[in-house]
Coordinates of C-alpha atoms in Angstrom, one line a residue:
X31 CA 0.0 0.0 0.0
X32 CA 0.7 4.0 -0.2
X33 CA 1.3 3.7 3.3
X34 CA 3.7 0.8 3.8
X35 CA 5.6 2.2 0.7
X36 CA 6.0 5.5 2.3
X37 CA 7.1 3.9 5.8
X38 CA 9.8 2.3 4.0
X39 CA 11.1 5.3 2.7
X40 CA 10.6 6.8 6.0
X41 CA 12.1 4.4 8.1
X42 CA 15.0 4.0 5.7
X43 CA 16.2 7.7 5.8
X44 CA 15.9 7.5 9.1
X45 CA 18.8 4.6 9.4
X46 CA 20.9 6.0 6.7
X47 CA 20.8 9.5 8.7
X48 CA 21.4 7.6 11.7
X49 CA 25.4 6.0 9.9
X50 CA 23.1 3.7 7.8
X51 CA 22.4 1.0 10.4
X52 CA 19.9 -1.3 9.2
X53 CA 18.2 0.4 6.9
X54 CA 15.2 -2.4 5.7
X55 CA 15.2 -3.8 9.5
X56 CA 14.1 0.2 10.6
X57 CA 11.0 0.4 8.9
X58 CA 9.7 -2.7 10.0
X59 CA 10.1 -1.3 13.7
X60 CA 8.5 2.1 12.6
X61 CA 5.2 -0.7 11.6
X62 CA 5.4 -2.3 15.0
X63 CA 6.0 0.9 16.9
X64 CA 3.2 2.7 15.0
X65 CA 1.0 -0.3 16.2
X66 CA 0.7 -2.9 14.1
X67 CA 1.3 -6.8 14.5
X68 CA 4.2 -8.2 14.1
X69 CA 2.5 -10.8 10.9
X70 CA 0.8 -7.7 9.5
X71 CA 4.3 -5.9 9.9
X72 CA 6.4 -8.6 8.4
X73 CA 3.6 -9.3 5.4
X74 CA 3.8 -5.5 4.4
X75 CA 7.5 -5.7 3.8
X76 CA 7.4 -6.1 0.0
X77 CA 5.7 -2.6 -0.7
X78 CA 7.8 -1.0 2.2
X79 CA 11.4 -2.5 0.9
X80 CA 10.3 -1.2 -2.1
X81 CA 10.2 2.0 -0.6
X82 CA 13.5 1.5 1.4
X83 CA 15.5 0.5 -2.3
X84 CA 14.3 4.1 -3.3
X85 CA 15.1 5.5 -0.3
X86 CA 18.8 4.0 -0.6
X87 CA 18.7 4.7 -4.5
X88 CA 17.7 8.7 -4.8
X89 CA 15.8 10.3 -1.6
X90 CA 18.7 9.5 0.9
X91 CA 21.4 11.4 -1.3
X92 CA 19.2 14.0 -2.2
X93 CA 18.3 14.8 1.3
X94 CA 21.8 14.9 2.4
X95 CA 22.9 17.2 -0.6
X96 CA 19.9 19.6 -0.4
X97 CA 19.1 19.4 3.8
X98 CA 16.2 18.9 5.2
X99 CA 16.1 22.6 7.7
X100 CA 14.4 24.7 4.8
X101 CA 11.2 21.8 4.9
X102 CA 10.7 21.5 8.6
X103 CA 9.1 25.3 8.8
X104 CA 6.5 24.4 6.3
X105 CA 5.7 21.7 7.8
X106 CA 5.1 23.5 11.1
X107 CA 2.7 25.7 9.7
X108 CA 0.9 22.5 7.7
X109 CA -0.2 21.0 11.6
X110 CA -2.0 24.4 12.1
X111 CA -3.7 24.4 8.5
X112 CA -4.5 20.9 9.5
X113 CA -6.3 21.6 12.7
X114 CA -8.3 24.6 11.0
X115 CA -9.1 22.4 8.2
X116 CA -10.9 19.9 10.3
X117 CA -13.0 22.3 12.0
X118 CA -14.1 23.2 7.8
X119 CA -12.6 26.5 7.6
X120 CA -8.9 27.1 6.2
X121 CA -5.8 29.4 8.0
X122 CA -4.5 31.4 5.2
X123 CA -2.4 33.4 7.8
X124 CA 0.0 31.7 8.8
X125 CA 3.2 32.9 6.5
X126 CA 1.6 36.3 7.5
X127 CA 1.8 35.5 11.6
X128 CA 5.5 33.6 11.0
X129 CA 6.7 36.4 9.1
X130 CA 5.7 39.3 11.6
X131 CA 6.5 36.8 14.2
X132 CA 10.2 36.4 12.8
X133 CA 10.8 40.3 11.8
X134 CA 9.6 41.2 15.4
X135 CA 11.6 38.6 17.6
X136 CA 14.7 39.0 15.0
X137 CA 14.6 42.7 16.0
X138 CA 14.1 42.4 19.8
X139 CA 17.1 40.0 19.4
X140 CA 19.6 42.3 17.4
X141 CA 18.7 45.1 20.6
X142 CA 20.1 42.8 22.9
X143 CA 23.2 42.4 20.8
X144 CA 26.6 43.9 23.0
X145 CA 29.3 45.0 20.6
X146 CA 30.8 41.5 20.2
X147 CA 27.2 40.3 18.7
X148 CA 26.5 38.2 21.7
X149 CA 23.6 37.8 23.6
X150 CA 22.2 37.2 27.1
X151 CA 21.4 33.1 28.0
X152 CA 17.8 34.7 28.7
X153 CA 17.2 36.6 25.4
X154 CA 16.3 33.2 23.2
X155 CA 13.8 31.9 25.2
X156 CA 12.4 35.0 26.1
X157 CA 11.9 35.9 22.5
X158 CA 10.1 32.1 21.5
X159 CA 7.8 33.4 24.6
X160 CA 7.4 36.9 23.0
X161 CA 6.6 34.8 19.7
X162 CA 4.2 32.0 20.8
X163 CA 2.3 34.8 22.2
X164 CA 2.2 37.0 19.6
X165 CA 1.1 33.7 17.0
X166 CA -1.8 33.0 19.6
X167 CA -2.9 36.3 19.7
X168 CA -3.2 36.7 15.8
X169 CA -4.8 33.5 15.8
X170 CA -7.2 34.7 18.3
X171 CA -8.2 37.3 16.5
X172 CA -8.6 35.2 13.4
X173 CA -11.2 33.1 15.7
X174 CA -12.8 36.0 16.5
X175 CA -13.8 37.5 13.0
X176 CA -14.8 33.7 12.0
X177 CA -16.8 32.7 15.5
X178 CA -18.6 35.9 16.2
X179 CA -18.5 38.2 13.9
X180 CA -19.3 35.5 11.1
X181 CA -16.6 36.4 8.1
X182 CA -16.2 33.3 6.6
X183 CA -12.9 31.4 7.4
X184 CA -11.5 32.1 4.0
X185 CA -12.3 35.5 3.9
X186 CA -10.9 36.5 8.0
X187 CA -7.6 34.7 7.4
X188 CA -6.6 36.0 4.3
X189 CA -7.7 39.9 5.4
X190 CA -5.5 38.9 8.9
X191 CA -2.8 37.4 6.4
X192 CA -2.6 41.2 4.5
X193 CA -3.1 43.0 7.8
X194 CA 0.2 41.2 9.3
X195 CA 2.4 41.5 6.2
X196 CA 1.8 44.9 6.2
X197 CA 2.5 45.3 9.4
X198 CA 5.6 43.5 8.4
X199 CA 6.0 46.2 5.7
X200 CA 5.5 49.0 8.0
X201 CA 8.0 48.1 10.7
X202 CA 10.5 47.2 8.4
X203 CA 10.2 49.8 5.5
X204 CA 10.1 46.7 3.3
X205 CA 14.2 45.7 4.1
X206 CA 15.5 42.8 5.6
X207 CA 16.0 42.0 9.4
X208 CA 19.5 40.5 9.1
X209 CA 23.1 40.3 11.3
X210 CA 21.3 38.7 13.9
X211 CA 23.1 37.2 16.7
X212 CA 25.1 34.0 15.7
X213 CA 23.8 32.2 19.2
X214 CA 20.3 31.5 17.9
X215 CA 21.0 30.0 14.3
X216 CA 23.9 28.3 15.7
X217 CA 21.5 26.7 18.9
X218 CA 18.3 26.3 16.0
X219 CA 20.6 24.2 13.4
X220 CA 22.3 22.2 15.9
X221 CA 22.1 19.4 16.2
X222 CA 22.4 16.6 19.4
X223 CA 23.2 13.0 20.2
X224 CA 27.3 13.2 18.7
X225 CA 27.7 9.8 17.3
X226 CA 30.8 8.1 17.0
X227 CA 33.2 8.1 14.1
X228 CA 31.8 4.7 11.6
X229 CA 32.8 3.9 7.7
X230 CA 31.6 6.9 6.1
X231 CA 33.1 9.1 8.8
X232 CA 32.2 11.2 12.2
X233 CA 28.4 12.5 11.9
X234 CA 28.7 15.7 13.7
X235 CA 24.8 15.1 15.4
X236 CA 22.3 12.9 14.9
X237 CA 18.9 14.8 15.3
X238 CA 18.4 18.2 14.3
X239 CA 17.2 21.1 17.1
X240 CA 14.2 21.9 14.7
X241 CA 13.4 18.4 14.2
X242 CA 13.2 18.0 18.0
X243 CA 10.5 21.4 17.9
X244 CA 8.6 19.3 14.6
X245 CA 8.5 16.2 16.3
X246 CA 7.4 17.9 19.8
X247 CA 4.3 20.2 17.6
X248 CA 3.2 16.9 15.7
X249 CA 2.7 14.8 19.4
X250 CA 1.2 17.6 21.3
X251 CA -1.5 17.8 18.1
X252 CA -1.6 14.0 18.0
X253 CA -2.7 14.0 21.6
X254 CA -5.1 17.1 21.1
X255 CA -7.4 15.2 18.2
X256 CA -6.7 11.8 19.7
X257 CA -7.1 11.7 23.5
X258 CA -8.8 15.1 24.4
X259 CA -12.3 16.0 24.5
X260 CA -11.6 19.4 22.4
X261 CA -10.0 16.8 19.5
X262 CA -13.5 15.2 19.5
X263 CA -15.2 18.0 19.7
X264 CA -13.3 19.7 16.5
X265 CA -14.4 16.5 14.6
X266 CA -18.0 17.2 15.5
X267 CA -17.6 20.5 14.0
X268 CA -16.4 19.4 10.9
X269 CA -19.1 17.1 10.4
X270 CA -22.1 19.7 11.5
X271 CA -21.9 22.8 13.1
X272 CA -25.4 23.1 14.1
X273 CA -25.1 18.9 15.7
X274 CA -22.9 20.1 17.8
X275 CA -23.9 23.3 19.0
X276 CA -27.1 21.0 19.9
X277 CA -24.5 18.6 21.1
X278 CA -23.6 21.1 23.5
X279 CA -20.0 22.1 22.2
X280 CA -19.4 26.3 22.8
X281 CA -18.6 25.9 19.0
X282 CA -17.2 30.0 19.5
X283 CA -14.8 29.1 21.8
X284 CA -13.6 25.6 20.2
X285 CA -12.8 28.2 17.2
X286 CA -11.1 30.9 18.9
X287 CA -8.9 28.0 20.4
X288 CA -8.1 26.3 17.3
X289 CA -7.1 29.0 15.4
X290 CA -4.4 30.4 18.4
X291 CA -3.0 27.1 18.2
X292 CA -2.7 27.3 15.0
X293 CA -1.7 30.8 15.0
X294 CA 1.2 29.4 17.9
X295 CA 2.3 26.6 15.0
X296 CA 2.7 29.4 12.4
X297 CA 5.1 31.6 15.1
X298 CA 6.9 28.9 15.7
X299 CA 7.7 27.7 12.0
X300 CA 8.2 31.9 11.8
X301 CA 11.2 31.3 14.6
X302 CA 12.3 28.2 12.3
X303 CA 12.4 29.9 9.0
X304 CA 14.8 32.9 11.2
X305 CA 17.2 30.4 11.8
X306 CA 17.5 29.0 8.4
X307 CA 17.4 32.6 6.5
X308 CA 19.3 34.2 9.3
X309 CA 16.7 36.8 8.4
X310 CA 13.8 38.0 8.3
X311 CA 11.8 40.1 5.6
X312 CA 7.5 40.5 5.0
X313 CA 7.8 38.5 2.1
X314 CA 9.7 35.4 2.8
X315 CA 7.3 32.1 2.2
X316 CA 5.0 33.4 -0.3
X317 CA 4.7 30.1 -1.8
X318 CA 4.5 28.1 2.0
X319 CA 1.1 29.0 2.1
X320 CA -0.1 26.5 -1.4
X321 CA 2.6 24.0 0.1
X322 CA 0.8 24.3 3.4
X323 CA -2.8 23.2 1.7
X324 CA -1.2 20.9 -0.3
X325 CA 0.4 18.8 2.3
X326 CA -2.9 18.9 4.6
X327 CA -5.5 18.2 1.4
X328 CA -3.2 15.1 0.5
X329 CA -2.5 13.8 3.7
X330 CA -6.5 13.1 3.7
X331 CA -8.0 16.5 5.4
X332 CA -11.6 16.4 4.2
X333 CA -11.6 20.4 2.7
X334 CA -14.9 20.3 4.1
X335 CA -14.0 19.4 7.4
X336 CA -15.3 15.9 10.0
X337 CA -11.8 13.8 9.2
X338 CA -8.4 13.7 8.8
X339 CA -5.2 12.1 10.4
X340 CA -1.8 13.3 11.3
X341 CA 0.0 10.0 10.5
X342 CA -1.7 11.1 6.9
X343 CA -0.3 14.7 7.2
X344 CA 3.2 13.4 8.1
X345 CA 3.4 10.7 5.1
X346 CA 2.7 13.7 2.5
X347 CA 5.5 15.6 4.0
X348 CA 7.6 13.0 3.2
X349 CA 5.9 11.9 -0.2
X350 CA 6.1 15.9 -1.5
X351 CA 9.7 16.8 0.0
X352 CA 10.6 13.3 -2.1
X353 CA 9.3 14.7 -5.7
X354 CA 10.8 18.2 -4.8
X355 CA 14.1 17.0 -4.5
X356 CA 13.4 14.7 -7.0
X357 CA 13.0 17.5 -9.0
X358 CA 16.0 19.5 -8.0
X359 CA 18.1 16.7 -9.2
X360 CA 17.7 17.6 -13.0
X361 CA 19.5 20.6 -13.8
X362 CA 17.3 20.7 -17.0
X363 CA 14.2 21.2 -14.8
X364 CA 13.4 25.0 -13.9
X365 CA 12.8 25.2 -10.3
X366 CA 10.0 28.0 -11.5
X367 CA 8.0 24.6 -12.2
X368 CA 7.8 23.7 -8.8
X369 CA 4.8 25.8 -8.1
X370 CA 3.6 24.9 -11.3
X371 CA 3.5 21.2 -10.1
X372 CA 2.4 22.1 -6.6
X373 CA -0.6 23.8 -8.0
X374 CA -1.9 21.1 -10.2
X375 CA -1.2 18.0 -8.0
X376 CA -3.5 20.2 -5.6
X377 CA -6.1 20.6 -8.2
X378 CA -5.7 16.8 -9.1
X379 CA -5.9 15.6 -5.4
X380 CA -9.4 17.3 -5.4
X381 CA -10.6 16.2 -8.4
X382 CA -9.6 12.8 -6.7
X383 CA -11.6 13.7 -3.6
X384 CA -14.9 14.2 -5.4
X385 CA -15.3 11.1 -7.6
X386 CA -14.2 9.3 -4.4
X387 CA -16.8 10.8 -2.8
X388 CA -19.5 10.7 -5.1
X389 CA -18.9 8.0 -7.2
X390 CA -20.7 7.3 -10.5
X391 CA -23.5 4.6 -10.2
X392 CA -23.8 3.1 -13.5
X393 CA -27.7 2.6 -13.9
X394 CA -29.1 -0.4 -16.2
X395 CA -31.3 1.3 -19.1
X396 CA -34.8 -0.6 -18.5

C-alpha cells in the first residue's frame, strides 16, 4: 500500500541518517511501533522494501545534498492548516503571523546584541515566549472574525494574512531584518546525540534542534485530536456545526482555540524559518502557504471538514519533499515549475476527492 511504501522510505532515511544502520530492519520497527502486529508488519515488507530501495537509491542522497532545515518550517505551519481544516474552515495566515512573528523577535534580538554580537542566556527563550504569544494572539483574533463576527474562514484569514504583512512592511520599511546574533541560528541548526566516528566518517549530530520542535508540535497535536475532548469536539464541527452546538459544544470558543494554536504553529515555524534565512523580511514564504494546503489536502484532510489524520499529514510531507528534491536533481528542470507542479497536483488531489466521494453509479437502461 501507499502507506507501507511511504514507511519504508521513512524508516530508511531515518537509518541512513542515523550512519546507515539497518536500513530495511528500521522500517519494520516504525510498523510495530506505530502499532501494528508483528504478521501484518512482516507481510507488508514487499511494498515498504520497495520504498526502502528508493530511499537508498535517490531520496537518501538527495536529502543529504539539499538538507532537510528549509522543509521543517512548512511543515510546522501545515499542523495548524490541518487543525483549521478539520474544524471546515482554512488558515490562510499563517506565513503572514511567522513572518511578523520572525521580523519582530529578530529585532528584539539584534537590541540585545553587546558589541561583540552576543547575547544574554535569557534573550532566546524570552523571545520564543514573546513569539508564541504573539502567533496565539493573531490566531485569536482570526477566531474571532470567524466565530462571532461571522466572516467566513477564508475571507478572516486571508484579510488577517494582508493585515500582518503589512505590518511586516511598516516596521520594516520593506528591508531585511538580518546580522542577527550567531547564538540563535547556531543553537536552531544544531544538532544533538554526537555519534561516534563509523565507515563513512564522524556524523557531527544525529537529530536536528528543529526536528526536535517538529517532532514535539506533531505529538502535542496528536494528543489534542486523539485523547482530548476538544479533539472530538473539532471532529463534531467538521461534520455539522449546528449537531454540535445541539450537542452542547461552545462551537465559538472551540474556534477561537483552534485558530491560536494554530496561530502558535505558524510563530513557531516563523522562529524556524529565522534560523534557516538568518533573516527576516515581509515577504519570505509566499509560496509556504499552497505547500501548506497541499500537504494537509493530500494527507486526507476532508476540505470540508469531520476527518483527517496526522500520520496522513506526516506521510505527505515526506511523499512531496521526495518529488521536490526529486526535481532538484535535474539541472534541466526549472525550479519555477515547482509551483507549477504544486498547483496542479493540488487541483488533481481534489478532483480525486470528489469522484471518491460521489462515485458514479452506473444505472441499467430498463
Amino acid at each position: 500500500s501507499v502507506r507501507n511504501f511511504a514507511v519504508g522510505i521513512l524508516g530508511n532515511l531515518f537509518a541512513r541518517l542515523g550512519n546507515g544502520a539497518m536500513p530495511f530492519l528500521t522500517p519494520l520497527l516504525l510498523q510495530v511501533g506505530l502499532g501494528y502486529s508483528p504478521m501484518h508488519a512482516g507481510l507488508s515488507m514487499i511494498p515498504m522494501t520497495v520504498g526502502a530501495l528508493i530511499a537508498k537509491s535517490v531520496a537518501t542522497p538527495l536529502v543529504r545534498r539539499f538538507g532537510y532545515r528549509t522543509i521543517l518550517a512548512v511543515n510546522t505551519l501545515s499542523l495548524g492548516a490541518m487543525i483549521c481544516m478539520i474544524t471546515g474552515g482554512i488558515d490562510l495566515s499563517s506565513v503572514g503571523i511567522a513572518n511578523l512573528a520572525s521580523i519582530l523577535m529578530g529585532m528584539f534580538m539584534k537590541a540585545q546584541m553587546d558589541e561583540a554580537g552576543e547575547i544574554a542566556g535569557w534573550v532566546i527563550p524570552a523571545a520564543f515566549l514573546m513569539a508564541v504569544a504573539l502567533g496565539a494572539a493573531a490566531g485569536v483574533f482570526s477566531g474571532v472574525l470567524i466565530s462571532k463576527i461571522k466572516i467566513p474562514p477564508i475571507l478572516a484569514t486571508m484579510g488577517v494574512n494582508q493585515l500582518l504583512t503589512g505590518i511586516s512592511m511598516v516596521v520594516t520599511g520593506g528591508n531585511a531584518v538580518s546580522k542577527l546574533p550567531r547564538a540563535y541560528s547556531a543553537m536552531i541548526n544544531n544538532k544533538i546525540l554526537k555519534v561516534l566516528p563509523g565507515k563513512r566518517g564522524t556524523m557531527m549530530g544525529l537529530i536536528p534542534v528543529q526536528l526536535i520542535f517538529f517532532v514535539v508540535a506533531a505529538v502535542l497535536v496528536w494528543f489534542l485530536l486523539n485523547r482530548t475532548a476538544y479533539g472530538k469536539k473539532l471532529y463534531m464541527m467538521g461534520t455539522s456545526e449546528n449537531v454540535a452546538r445541539f450537542s452542547g459544544v461552545k462551537v465559538d470558543s472551540v474556534l477561537i482555540k483552534t485558530y491560536a494554536l494554530s496561530g502558535v504553529l505558524a510563530a513557531l515555524g516563523g522562529m524556524i524559518m529565522l534560523a534557516n534565512y538568518n533573516s527576516a523580511r515581509s515577504d519570505y514564504g509566499s509560496v509556504y502557504t499552497l505547500q501548506c494546503i497541499l500537504i494537509v489536502v493530500l494527507g486526507g484532510v476532508s476540505p470540508t471538514g469531520g476527518c483527517g489524520k496526522i500520520s496522513g499529514v506526516l506521510l505527505a510531507i515526506v511523499l512531496l519533499r521526495l518529488l521536490e528534491t526529486g526535481i532538484n536533481r535535474f539541472p534541466q528542470i526549472s525550479s519555477y515549475y515547482i509551483t507549477l507542479i504544486w498547483g496542479a497536483v493540488l487541483i488533481l488531489v481534489m478532483v480525486l476527492n470528489y469522484f471518491v466521494e460521489h462515485p458514479i453509479v452506473k444505472r441499467k437502461k430498463a
